[in-house]
C-alpha cells in the first residue's frame, strides 16, 4: 500500500490514499472564534489522529491544529499577543492586512522560541476574509503544513447594511481548504507532489449540515501549492460575492471559482433550492484547470513530473469532492435573497500611476537547464530572496503599475504585502468578474502577463521591508520572493551618506559663532563620525553624530577655512566651512 517516491532532493514515503478512503464522512470541524480588541494566540505543538489511532505531530494556535477564527471590526485598535511555545522560531503574518511593516509578521518579525510578539494597530481593511500563517525565512511550508493557519473575518459598517448571512457557524462558515501528504510515520510530508489527502478545517472527508436558506462560505486556499476549481456537484450556479479584499461591486453568478494558494473567495449558495436531507458536494473540478497550474492534469514536462510523483497523485487533473453538504431545516430569520449590488469597487486610473515596474518570473524553463521543472528554485527578476537586502524602494503615496510576466512552465500565485491591488489587465484583456475586486494574490499562468495598479498609502519605514512573493510555499521558501521598502520622501533618515556633499547642509556658511549641520535625509542607524580639520590637516574637533540635526559652537575657533568630514560605513564625505 505504499509508494516510494524518489526525487532529486527529497525522499518521501507516502501513503496510498486508499487507506484513507476506507473511512466514513466526518463532521466538519469549525474553529472557535476570538473577538474584541485583544487577541491572544499561543503557537504550540500538538498531536492529532488523522489516521486511525496513530498520532501525527502537529502545530496549532491555541490548540492542536489550525487556529481560532479572529473576528475583527474595521477601525478598531487591536493588539495581538502571539506567544511562541514551539522550540523553534516562527512569525505570524496577517495575510492581506494593511499594516506598518513592523506589524506585518513577515520574515523579519521573528518570534523566538518562548517569546511573545505583540503588534498593535488600527484595523484599516474593509470587511473581508483574511488569514494568518507563519512566514519565517525558508520555514513557511513546513509550519503551515503542520497546522499553522487560521481565518480572520473583518467586519465593517458598510457590509453590515446588506442582507447577507453573517452568523458564524449558523449560516456563515469558514472553509480552510488544504491538501496534505503523510509519510509512513504519519508525519506531514512537504516538498512532495503526493498531497492527495483533502482536508477542510483539518477534517478529512468532511460533511456539514447547512440550513435550507442562503449560506455564506468563506473559502481560503491554505494548501502548499494546489489550485482548486470549486463548483457544486450538480453544477448549479452560486454567487461569488467577495474576493481577497472584500465585496465585489455586485454578486457574480457562476458555477466555478478558481482559487490558488493564498486567495480567498466568499460565495453564497442558496440551499433553499434543495430538499431537506439532500446531499450536495463542494467539488474541485481540477480536470478543467488549464495546463501549467499545479493541480491540473498537466504541468511542466511529463517525464520530470512522472519522476516526482505528480501523475500518481489521484487529485491532479481529477474532479474530486471537497465537502459534503447535508441540507437541514431552516433557521429562524433566514436569509433567503441575494443582494443585487454592493458599493462599487472603483479601480485606480492607470493615468494616475507615477511608477511602472516589471517583474519577470524565471528561469525560462523552456530554454534553461531546468526544462519542465516545477519545483524551482524560481526567481523574480533573476534574484533570489535575501533577508539582508532590499529589492525595491518605493515612496509613500506612489501609485504604481506592476507588470508580472511568467516565463516558466508553471503558474505562480503572486502575493504582495501591505497593499491590495486592482488587476488592470490579463494579457491585455480586462479582468473577468472574479478578479475585478481588490486582490492581494493573483495567479500568473505560464506565458501570461498581468498588470495591476496600487497605491502605497499610510505606512513608510526606512528600514523594515514588506514582501512580495510566489505563494506556492515551496517556491517562497526557495527564494521566489523580494522585499520592498516604502520610504517617506519628506521624512528624515532615508539615505546613507555616500560621498555626496549635498547630503550635508551647513549653515550659515560662512559662519561666525554657531554652525548648524543638517543631515536631514540621512539614515542614522549606524553611528556617524564627524571630524573637522583646519587647512593644515590638523584635527580641530571630532564627535560622534547621533542625530540628523545639531549645532557646533565655533566662537573660539580661528577665523579661516575648515574641512568637515563625516564618515559612515567607512565612506567619508567632505564639505568646506568658512568662519569669518
Ligand atoms: Cu500569505 Cu507573504 O503571505
Ligand atoms: Cu511559484
Coordinates of C-alpha atoms and ligand atoms in Angstrom, one line a residue:
X1 CA 0.0 0.0 0.0
X2 CA 3.0 2.3 0.0
X3 CA 4.6 4.1 -2.9
X4 CA 8.2 5.0 -2.8
X5 CA 8.7 8.5 -4.1
X6 CA 12.2 9.4 -5.2
X7 CA 13.1 13.0 -6.0
X8 CA 16.3 14.8 -6.7
X9 CA 16.3 16.4 -3.3
X10 CA 13.7 14.7 -1.2
X11 CA 12.8 11.1 -0.5
X12 CA 9.4 10.6 0.9
X13 CA 7.3 7.6 1.6
X14 CA 3.8 8.5 1.2
X15 CA 0.6 6.5 1.9
X16 CA -1.6 5.5 -0.8
X17 CA -4.9 7.2 -0.4
X18 CA -6.9 4.0 -0.5
X19 CA -6.2 3.7 3.2
X20 CA -8.0 7.0 3.9
X21 CA -10.8 6.2 1.6
X22 CA -12.0 3.4 3.8
X23 CA -13.0 6.0 6.4
X24 CA -16.5 7.4 6.6
X25 CA -17.5 11.0 6.5
X26 CA -16.6 13.2 9.4
X27 CA -18.5 16.3 10.8
X28 CA -16.6 19.4 9.6
X29 CA -14.6 21.0 12.4
X30 CA -15.5 24.7 12.8
X31 CA -12.8 26.6 14.7
X32 CA -13.8 28.7 17.7
X33 CA -13.8 32.5 17.4
X34 CA -11.9 35.2 19.2
X35 CA -13.3 38.7 19.2
X36 CA -12.8 42.1 20.9
X37 CA -9.7 44.1 20.6
X38 CA -7.1 41.9 22.3
X39 CA -6.3 38.6 20.7
X40 CA -4.1 36.0 22.4
X41 CA -2.6 33.4 20.3
X42 CA -0.3 30.6 21.5
X43 CA 1.7 28.8 18.9
X44 CA 2.0 25.3 20.2
X45 CA 3.0 21.7 19.5
X46 CA 0.3 19.1 19.3
X47 CA -0.7 15.8 18.0
X48 CA -3.8 14.8 16.1
X49 CA -5.2 11.5 15.0
X50 CA -6.0 11.8 11.3
X51 CA -5.4 8.2 10.6
X52 CA -6.9 5.6 13.0
X53 CA -5.3 5.9 16.4
X54 CA -2.0 7.0 15.0
X55 CA -0.6 10.3 16.2
X56 CA 0.5 12.9 13.8
X57 CA 2.7 15.6 15.2
X58 CA 1.1 19.0 14.5
X59 CA 1.3 22.7 15.3
X60 CA -1.6 24.9 16.1
X61 CA -2.7 28.2 17.5
X62 CA -4.4 27.8 20.9
X63 CA -4.9 24.1 20.0
X64 CA -3.6 21.1 18.2
X65 CA -4.2 22.1 14.6
X66 CA -5.1 25.3 12.8
X67 CA -6.2 28.3 14.9
X68 CA -9.3 30.2 16.1
X69 CA -11.1 32.5 13.7
X70 CA -10.4 36.1 14.6
X71 CA -13.4 38.4 14.3
X72 CA -12.2 42.0 13.9
X73 CA -14.1 45.2 13.4
X74 CA -12.8 47.8 10.9
X75 CA -11.4 50.8 12.7
X76 CA -10.8 49.0 16.0
X77 CA -7.4 49.5 17.6
X78 CA -6.3 45.9 18.2
X79 CA -3.5 44.1 20.0
X80 CA -2.4 40.6 19.0
X81 CA -0.3 38.8 21.6
X82 CA 1.5 35.9 19.9
X83 CA 3.4 33.6 22.2
X84 CA 5.7 31.1 20.6
X85 CA 5.6 27.9 22.6
X86 CA 7.5 25.9 19.9
X87 CA 11.1 25.1 20.2
X88 CA 11.9 27.0 17.0
X89 CA 11.3 30.5 15.7
X90 CA 8.2 31.4 13.9
X91 CA 6.4 34.6 12.7
X92 CA 2.8 35.3 12.1
X93 CA 1.7 37.2 9.0
X94 CA -1.7 38.8 8.8
X95 CA -2.2 37.9 5.1
X96 CA -3.9 40.8 3.4
X97 CA -3.8 43.4 6.2
X98 CA -2.7 47.0 5.5
X99 CA -0.4 47.5 8.5
X100 CA 3.0 49.0 9.2
X101 CA 5.9 46.7 8.2
X102 CA 6.8 46.1 11.9
X103 CA 3.3 44.7 12.4
X104 CA 3.2 42.6 9.2
X105 CA 4.7 39.4 10.5
X106 CA 7.0 38.8 7.6
X107 CA 10.3 37.0 7.8
X108 CA 11.9 40.0 9.7
X109 CA 9.4 39.9 12.7
X110 CA 10.9 36.8 14.2
X111 CA 9.3 35.4 17.3
X112 CA 11.9 33.4 19.1
X113 CA 11.0 30.2 21.0
X114 CA 9.4 31.3 24.3
X115 CA 9.0 34.9 23.2
X116 CA 5.8 36.9 22.8
X117 CA 5.3 39.4 20.0
X118 CA 2.5 42.0 20.4
X119 CA 1.8 44.1 17.4
X120 CA -0.8 46.8 17.9
X121 CA -2.5 48.5 15.1
X122 CA -5.7 50.0 13.8
X123 CA -7.8 47.7 11.5
X124 CA -7.8 49.5 8.2
X125 CA -9.1 46.9 5.9
X126 CA -12.7 46.8 5.0
X127 CA -14.9 43.8 5.6
X128 CA -13.4 40.7 4.0
X129 CA -11.9 37.3 4.7
X130 CA -8.2 37.1 5.6
X131 CA -6.0 34.5 7.1
X132 CA -2.9 34.3 9.3
X133 CA 0.0 32.0 8.9
X134 CA 3.8 31.8 9.6
X135 CA 6.2 33.4 7.2
X136 CA 9.7 32.5 8.6
X137 CA 12.6 32.6 6.2
X138 CA 12.6 29.2 4.5
X139 CA 10.2 27.8 7.1
X140 CA 6.8 28.7 5.7
X141 CA 5.8 25.4 4.1
X142 CA 6.7 23.1 6.9
X143 CA 5.0 25.3 9.6
X144 CA 1.8 25.9 7.6
X145 CA 1.6 22.2 6.5
X146 CA 1.9 21.1 10.1
X147 CA -1.1 23.2 11.1
X148 CA -0.3 26.8 11.5
X149 CA -3.1 28.7 9.7
X150 CA -6.2 30.5 10.8
X151 CA -9.0 32.6 9.4
X152 CA -9.7 36.2 10.0
X153 CA -13.1 37.8 9.4
X154 CA -13.1 41.6 9.3
X155 CA -16.5 43.3 9.6
X156 CA -17.5 46.9 8.9
X157 CA -20.5 49.2 8.8
X158 CA -20.9 49.0 5.0
X159 CA -21.0 45.3 4.7
X160 CA -23.4 45.3 7.7
X161 CA -26.0 47.2 5.7
X162 CA -26.5 44.3 3.2
X163 CA -28.8 41.4 3.8
X164 CA -26.1 38.7 4.0
X165 CA -25.6 35.7 6.1
X166 CA -23.1 36.6 8.8
X167 CA -23.9 34.3 11.7
X168 CA -20.8 32.3 12.3
X169 CA -21.3 28.6 12.3
X170 CA -25.0 29.0 11.6
X171 CA -25.2 30.5 8.1
X172 CA -21.6 31.8 7.7
X173 CA -18.9 29.1 7.6
X174 CA -15.1 29.2 7.4
X175 CA -13.6 26.7 5.0
X176 CA -9.8 26.4 5.2
X177 CA -9.0 24.1 2.3
X178 CA -5.8 22.1 2.2
X179 CA -4.3 19.0 0.5
X180 CA -1.8 17.1 2.6
X181 CA 0.7 14.3 2.3
X182 CA 1.6 11.9 5.1
X183 CA 4.7 9.8 5.4
X184 CA 4.9 6.3 6.8
X185 CA 5.4 7.7 10.3
X186 CA 2.2 9.6 10.0
X187 CA 4.1 12.9 9.7
X188 CA 3.2 15.5 7.3
X189 CA 5.4 15.3 4.2
X190 CA 6.4 18.5 2.5
X191 CA 8.0 19.3 -0.9
X192 CA 6.2 16.4 -2.4
X193 CA 3.6 16.0 -5.1
X194 CA 1.8 13.3 -3.2
X195 CA -0.5 15.6 -1.3
X196 CA -3.6 13.5 -2.1
X197 CA -5.4 13.9 1.2
X198 CA -8.0 16.6 1.2
X199 CA -8.9 18.4 4.4
X200 CA -11.3 21.2 5.2
X201 CA -10.6 22.9 8.6
X202 CA -8.4 19.9 9.3
X203 CA -11.2 17.4 8.7
X204 CA -10.7 14.6 6.2
X205 CA -13.9 13.6 4.2
X206 CA -16.0 16.3 5.9
X207 CA -19.7 16.9 5.9
X208 CA -21.5 20.0 7.0
X209 CA -25.2 20.5 7.9
X210 CA -26.4 23.5 6.1
X211 CA -29.8 25.2 6.7
X212 CA -32.3 25.3 3.8
X213 CA -31.6 29.0 3.1
X214 CA -28.8 31.2 1.7
X215 CA -25.5 30.2 3.3
X216 CA -22.2 32.1 3.1
X217 CA -19.0 30.0 2.6
X218 CA -15.6 31.7 3.2
X219 CA -13.0 29.8 1.2
X220 CA -9.3 30.1 1.9
X221 CA -6.8 28.0 0.0
X222 CA -4.2 27.3 2.6
X223 CA -2.6 24.4 0.6
X224 CA 1.1 24.3 -0.1
X225 CA 0.7 24.6 -3.9
X226 CA -2.6 23.2 -5.2
X227 CA -5.1 25.3 -7.0
X228 CA -8.8 24.4 -6.8
X229 CA -11.6 25.0 -9.3
X230 CA -14.6 24.9 -7.0
X231 CA -18.1 24.1 -8.1
X232 CA -21.1 22.2 -6.8
X233 CA -21.7 18.6 -7.7
X234 CA -24.9 19.4 -9.6
X235 CA -23.1 22.1 -11.4
X236 CA -25.7 24.7 -10.3
X237 CA -24.8 28.4 -10.0
X238 CA -23.8 30.2 -6.8
X239 CA -22.9 33.8 -6.2
X240 CA -19.4 34.9 -5.7
X241 CA -19.7 38.0 -3.5
X242 CA -16.2 38.7 -2.3
X243 CA -12.6 38.2 -3.2
X244 CA -9.3 38.8 -1.3
X245 CA -10.2 42.5 -0.4
X246 CA -13.9 42.2 0.3
X247 CA -17.2 42.6 -1.6
X248 CA -17.2 42.9 -5.4
X249 CA -19.3 45.6 -6.9
X250 CA -22.1 43.1 -7.4
X251 CA -22.5 39.4 -6.9
X252 CA -21.2 37.3 -9.8
X253 CA -23.4 34.4 -10.7
X254 CA -21.2 31.5 -11.8
X255 CA -20.7 27.8 -11.3
X256 CA -16.9 27.8 -10.9
X257 CA -14.5 29.7 -8.8
X258 CA -10.7 29.2 -9.1
X259 CA -8.6 29.6 -6.0
X260 CA -4.8 29.4 -6.0
X261 CA -2.9 29.3 -2.7
X262 CA -3.4 32.3 -0.5
X263 CA -6.5 33.5 -2.3
X264 CA -10.0 33.9 -0.7
X265 CA -13.5 33.8 -2.0
X266 CA -16.8 34.3 -0.3
X267 CA -19.7 32.5 -2.1
X268 CA -23.4 32.4 -1.4
X269 CA -25.2 29.1 -2.0
X270 CA -29.0 29.1 -1.9
X271 CA -29.7 25.7 -0.2
X272 CA -33.4 26.7 -0.2
X273 CA -33.3 25.3 -3.8
X274 CA -32.7 21.8 -2.4
X275 CA -34.9 19.5 -0.5
X276 CA -34.5 18.6 3.2
X277 CA -32.0 15.8 3.6
X278 CA -30.5 16.3 0.2
X279 CA -26.7 15.9 -0.1
X280 CA -24.6 18.1 -2.4
X281 CA -20.9 18.3 -2.7
X282 CA -18.5 21.1 -3.0
X283 CA -16.1 19.8 -5.6
X284 CA -12.9 20.8 -7.2
X285 CA -13.2 20.4 -11.0
X286 CA -9.4 20.1 -11.4
X287 CA -9.8 18.3 -14.8
X288 CA -10.9 21.7 -16.1
X289 CA -7.8 23.6 -14.9
X290 CA -5.6 24.8 -17.7
X291 CA -2.2 23.1 -18.1
X292 CA 0.6 24.6 -16.0
X293 CA -1.4 25.1 -12.9
X294 CA -0.5 22.8 -10.0
X295 CA -3.5 20.6 -9.6
X296 CA -4.2 20.4 -13.3
X297 CA -3.6 17.2 -15.2
X298 CA -0.5 18.5 -16.9
X299 CA 2.2 20.9 -15.8
X300 CA 5.8 21.2 -16.7
X301 CA 7.4 18.4 -18.6
X302 CA 5.8 15.0 -18.2
X303 CA 8.9 12.9 -17.7
X304 CA 10.2 15.1 -14.8
X305 CA 6.8 15.2 -13.1
X306 CA 6.4 11.5 -13.5
X307 CA 9.6 11.0 -11.6
X308 CA 8.4 13.5 -8.9
X309 CA 5.1 11.6 -8.4
X310 CA 2.9 14.3 -9.8
X311 CA 0.9 11.9 -12.1
X312 CA 0.5 9.3 -9.4
X313 CA -1.4 11.8 -7.2
X314 CA -5.1 11.0 -7.7
X315 CA -6.1 14.6 -7.2
X316 CA -4.2 16.0 -10.1
X317 CA -6.4 16.6 -13.1
X318 CA -9.3 14.9 -11.4
X319 CA -12.7 16.1 -10.2
X320 CA -12.9 15.3 -6.5
X321 CA -15.1 16.0 -3.5
X322 CA -14.0 18.6 -1.0
X323 CA -17.0 18.9 1.3
X324 CA -20.5 17.3 1.5
X325 CA -23.4 19.5 2.4
X326 CA -26.4 17.9 4.1
X327 CA -29.5 20.2 3.9
X328 CA -31.3 20.6 7.2
X329 CA -34.2 22.7 8.5
X330 CA -34.2 26.4 8.0
X331 CA -33.1 28.6 11.0
X332 CA -35.1 31.5 12.5
X333 CA -34.6 34.7 10.5
X334 CA -33.1 33.0 7.5
X335 CA -31.6 35.0 4.6
X336 CA -33.5 33.9 1.5
X337 CA -32.5 36.5 -1.0
X338 CA -29.2 37.7 -2.5
X339 CA -28.4 41.4 -2.8
X340 CA -28.1 42.7 -6.4
X341 CA -25.4 45.2 -5.9
X342 CA -22.8 46.3 -3.4
X343 CA -20.8 49.5 -3.1
X344 CA -18.9 49.9 -6.3
X345 CA -15.2 48.9 -6.3
X346 CA -13.5 51.6 -8.4
X347 CA -10.0 50.8 -9.6
X348 CA -7.3 53.5 -9.6
X349 CA -6.9 55.1 -13.0
X350 CA -3.9 53.9 -14.9
X351 CA -3.1 57.5 -15.8
X352 CA -2.6 58.3 -12.1
X353 CA 0.4 55.9 -11.9
X354 CA 3.8 57.6 -11.4
X355 CA 5.9 54.4 -11.5
X356 CA 5.8 51.3 -13.6
X357 CA 7.7 48.2 -12.7
X358 CA 8.3 44.8 -14.4
X359 CA 8.6 41.5 -12.6
X360 CA 9.7 38.5 -14.6
X361 CA 9.4 35.0 -13.3
X362 CA 12.4 33.0 -14.2
X363 CA 14.2 30.9 -15.2
X364 CA 12.7 30.4 -18.5
X365 CA 12.1 26.7 -18.2
X366 CA 11.9 26.1 -21.9
X367 CA 15.4 27.4 -22.6
X368 CA 17.3 26.9 -19.3
X369 CA 18.7 23.8 -18.0
X370 CA 15.5 23.5 -15.9
X371 CA 13.3 22.1 -18.6
X372 CA 9.9 21.4 -17.2
X373 CA 10.8 21.6 -13.5
X374 CA 8.0 22.8 -11.3
X375 CA 9.8 22.7 -8.0
X376 CA 12.1 25.6 -8.7
X377 CA 14.1 27.3 -7.5
X378 CA 12.4 30.1 -9.3
X379 CA 13.3 33.7 -9.2
X380 CA 11.7 37.1 -9.6
X381 CA 13.8 39.3 -11.9
X382 CA 16.6 36.7 -11.7
X383 CA 17.1 37.3 -8.0
X384 CA 16.6 35.0 -5.0
X385 CA 15.3 36.4 -1.7
X386 CA 17.9 37.7 0.7
X387 CA 16.9 38.6 4.3
X388 CA 19.6 41.4 4.3
X389 CA 18.9 43.2 1.1
X390 CA 16.1 45.3 -0.2
X391 CA 14.8 44.5 -3.7
X392 CA 12.8 47.7 -4.3
X393 CA 12.4 51.1 -2.7
X394 CA 9.2 52.9 -3.3
X395 CA 7.8 56.1 -1.8
X396 CA 4.8 56.8 0.3
X397 CA 1.7 57.6 -1.9
X398 CA 3.3 56.4 -5.1
X399 CA 0.7 55.0 -7.4
X400 CA 2.3 52.1 -9.3
X401 CA 1.6 49.7 -12.1
X402 CA 3.3 46.3 -11.7
X403 CA 3.6 44.1 -14.7
X404 CA 4.0 40.4 -13.9
X405 CA 5.4 38.2 -16.7
X406 CA 5.7 34.4 -16.3
X407 CA 8.3 32.8 -18.5
X408 CA 8.3 29.5 -16.7
X409 CA 6.2 26.4 -17.3
X410 CA 4.3 26.6 -14.0
X411 CA 1.7 29.0 -12.8
X412 CA 2.7 31.1 -9.8
X413 CA 0.3 32.9 -7.5
X414 CA 1.9 36.3 -6.9
X415 CA 1.2 37.9 -3.5
X416 CA 2.1 41.3 -2.2
X417 CA 2.1 42.5 1.4
X418 CA 1.0 46.0 2.7
X419 CA -1.4 46.9 0.0
X420 CA -4.2 45.3 -2.2
X421 CA -4.4 46.0 -5.9
X422 CA -6.8 46.1 -8.8
X423 CA -6.0 44.0 -11.8
X424 CA -5.7 46.2 -14.9
X425 CA -5.5 43.5 -17.5
X426 CA -4.5 39.9 -18.2
X427 CA -2.7 39.5 -21.5
X428 CA -4.1 42.9 -22.5
X429 CA -7.7 42.0 -21.7
X430 CA -9.8 43.4 -18.9
X431 CA -10.0 41.0 -15.9
X432 CA -13.0 38.6 -15.6
X433 CA -15.5 39.4 -12.8
X434 CA -13.8 37.2 -10.3
X435 CA -10.7 39.5 -10.5
X436 CA -12.4 42.9 -10.6
X437 CA -12.4 43.4 -6.8
X438 CA -9.5 44.2 -4.5
X439 CA -6.9 41.4 -4.7
X440 CA -3.7 40.5 -2.9
X441 CA -2.9 37.3 -4.7
X442 CA -3.2 36.7 -8.5
X443 CA -2.3 33.5 -10.3
X444 CA 0.0 34.2 -13.2
X445 CA -0.1 31.3 -15.7
X446 CA 2.7 30.3 -18.0
X447 CA 3.3 32.9 -20.7
X448 CA 0.8 35.3 -19.1
X449 CA 1.3 38.9 -18.5
X450 CA -0.8 40.5 -15.8
X451 CA -0.7 44.2 -14.8
X452 CA -2.1 45.6 -11.6
X453 CA -2.4 49.0 -10.1
X454 CA -1.9 50.0 -6.4
X455 CA -1.1 52.9 -4.2
X456 CA 1.4 52.7 -1.3
X457 CA -0.5 54.6 1.4
X458 CA -0.2 55.3 5.2
X459 CA 2.9 53.4 6.1
X460 CA 6.5 54.3 5.4
X461 CA 9.6 53.0 7.1
X462 CA 13.3 53.5 6.2
X463 CA 14.5 50.1 7.4
X464 CA 11.7 47.4 7.7
X465 CA 10.6 45.9 4.4
X466 CA 7.5 44.3 3.2
X467 CA 7.5 41.2 1.0
X468 CA 6.2 40.2 -2.4
X469 CA 6.4 36.6 -3.4
X470 CA 5.1 33.5 -5.0
X471 CA 2.5 31.9 -2.7
X472 CA 3.5 28.3 -3.7
X473 CA 5.0 27.7 -0.3
X474 CA 7.9 25.7 -1.6
X475 CA 8.8 28.4 -4.2
X476 CA 8.6 31.1 -1.5
X477 CA 10.9 29.1 0.8
X478 CA 13.3 28.6 -2.0
X479 CA 13.6 32.3 -2.6
X480 CA 10.9 33.3 -5.1
X481 CA 10.4 36.4 -3.0
X482 CA 11.5 40.0 -2.9
X483 CA 11.3 42.8 -0.4
X484 CA 10.3 46.4 -0.7
X485 CA 10.7 49.5 1.5
X486 CA 8.1 52.2 1.4
X487 CA 10.0 55.4 2.1
X488 CA 8.6 58.7 3.2
X489 CA 10.2 61.3 0.8
X490 CA 9.6 64.1 3.4
X491 CA 11.0 62.2 6.4
X492 CA 14.5 62.3 7.7
X493 CA 16.6 59.2 7.7
X494 CA 16.2 57.6 4.4
X495 CA 19.6 57.8 2.8
X496 CA 23.1 56.6 3.6
X497 CA 25.9 59.1 3.3
X498 CA 27.8 58.2 0.2
X499 CA 30.2 60.9 -0.7
X500 CA 27.6 63.3 -1.8
X501 CA 28.2 66.8 -0.5
X502 CA 24.6 67.7 -1.0
X503 CA 23.6 65.3 1.8
X504 CA 25.3 67.6 4.3
X505 CA 24.0 71.1 4.7
X506 CA 25.9 73.6 6.8
X507 CA 24.6 77.0 7.7
X508 CA 25.2 79.7 7.9
X509 CA 28.3 79.3 5.7
X510 CA 30.3 81.5 6.1
X511 CA 29.5 81.4 9.8
X512 CA 30.7 83.2 12.9
X513 CA 29.8 81.8 16.3
X514 CA 27.4 79.0 15.7
X515 CA 27.2 76.5 12.9
X516 CA 24.2 74.2 12.2
X517 CA 24.8 70.9 10.5
X518 CA 21.7 69.3 9.0
X519 CA 21.8 65.7 7.6
X520 CA 18.1 65.7 7.2
X521 CA 17.8 62.8 4.8
X522 CA 20.4 60.5 6.3
X523 CA 19.7 57.3 8.0
X524 CA 21.4 57.5 11.4
X525 CA 21.3 53.8 12.1
X526 CA 25.0 53.3 12.0
X527 CA 26.9 55.8 14.1
X528 CA 28.5 58.6 12.1
X529 CA 31.8 60.2 12.9
X530 CA 32.5 63.8 12.3
X531 CA 36.0 65.3 12.2
X532 CA 36.8 69.0 11.5
X533 CA 40.2 69.7 10.0
X534 CA 41.9 73.0 9.6
X535 CA 43.8 73.9 6.3
X536 CA 46.9 72.2 7.6
X537 CA 45.1 68.9 8.2
X538 CA 45.1 69.2 11.9
X539 CA 42.1 67.9 13.8
X540 CA 40.3 70.8 15.4
X541 CA 37.2 69.0 16.6
X542 CA 35.7 65.5 16.5
X543 CA 32.5 64.0 17.6
X544 CA 30.1 61.1 17.2
X545 CA 26.8 62.0 15.5
X546 CA 23.6 60.5 16.7
X547 CA 21.0 62.8 15.2
X548 CA 20.3 64.4 11.9
X549 CA 20.5 68.0 13.2
X550 CA 23.0 69.6 15.5
X551 CA 25.0 72.7 16.3
X552 CA 28.7 73.4 16.8
X553 CA 29.9 76.3 18.8
X554 CA 32.7 77.9 16.8
X555 CA 33.1 81.1 18.8
X556 CA 36.6 80.3 19.9
X557 CA 37.9 78.9 16.7
X558 CA 40.3 80.8 14.5
X559 CA 38.7 82.5 11.5
X560 CA 39.5 80.7 8.3
X561 CA 38.7 77.7 6.1
X562 CA 37.9 74.3 7.6
X563 CA 37.1 70.9 6.2
X564 CA 34.3 69.0 7.7
X565 CA 34.5 65.2 7.2
X566 CA 31.6 62.9 8.0
X567 CA 32.1 59.2 7.9
X568 CA 29.5 56.5 7.7
X569 CA 30.2 52.8 6.8
X570 CA 33.8 53.7 6.0
X571 CA 32.8 56.2 3.4
X572 CA 33.8 59.8 4.1
X573 CA 32.0 62.8 2.7
X574 CA 33.7 66.3 3.0
X575 CA 32.4 69.8 3.0
X576 CA 34.0 73.2 3.5
X577 CA 33.2 75.6 6.3
X578 CA 34.3 79.2 6.3
X579 CA 34.5 81.2 9.6
X580 CA 34.7 84.9 9.4
Ligands
LIG1 CU1 0.1 34.5 2.8 CU2 3.6 36.6 2.3 O1 1.9 35.5 2.6
LIG2 CU1 6.0 29.9 -7.7

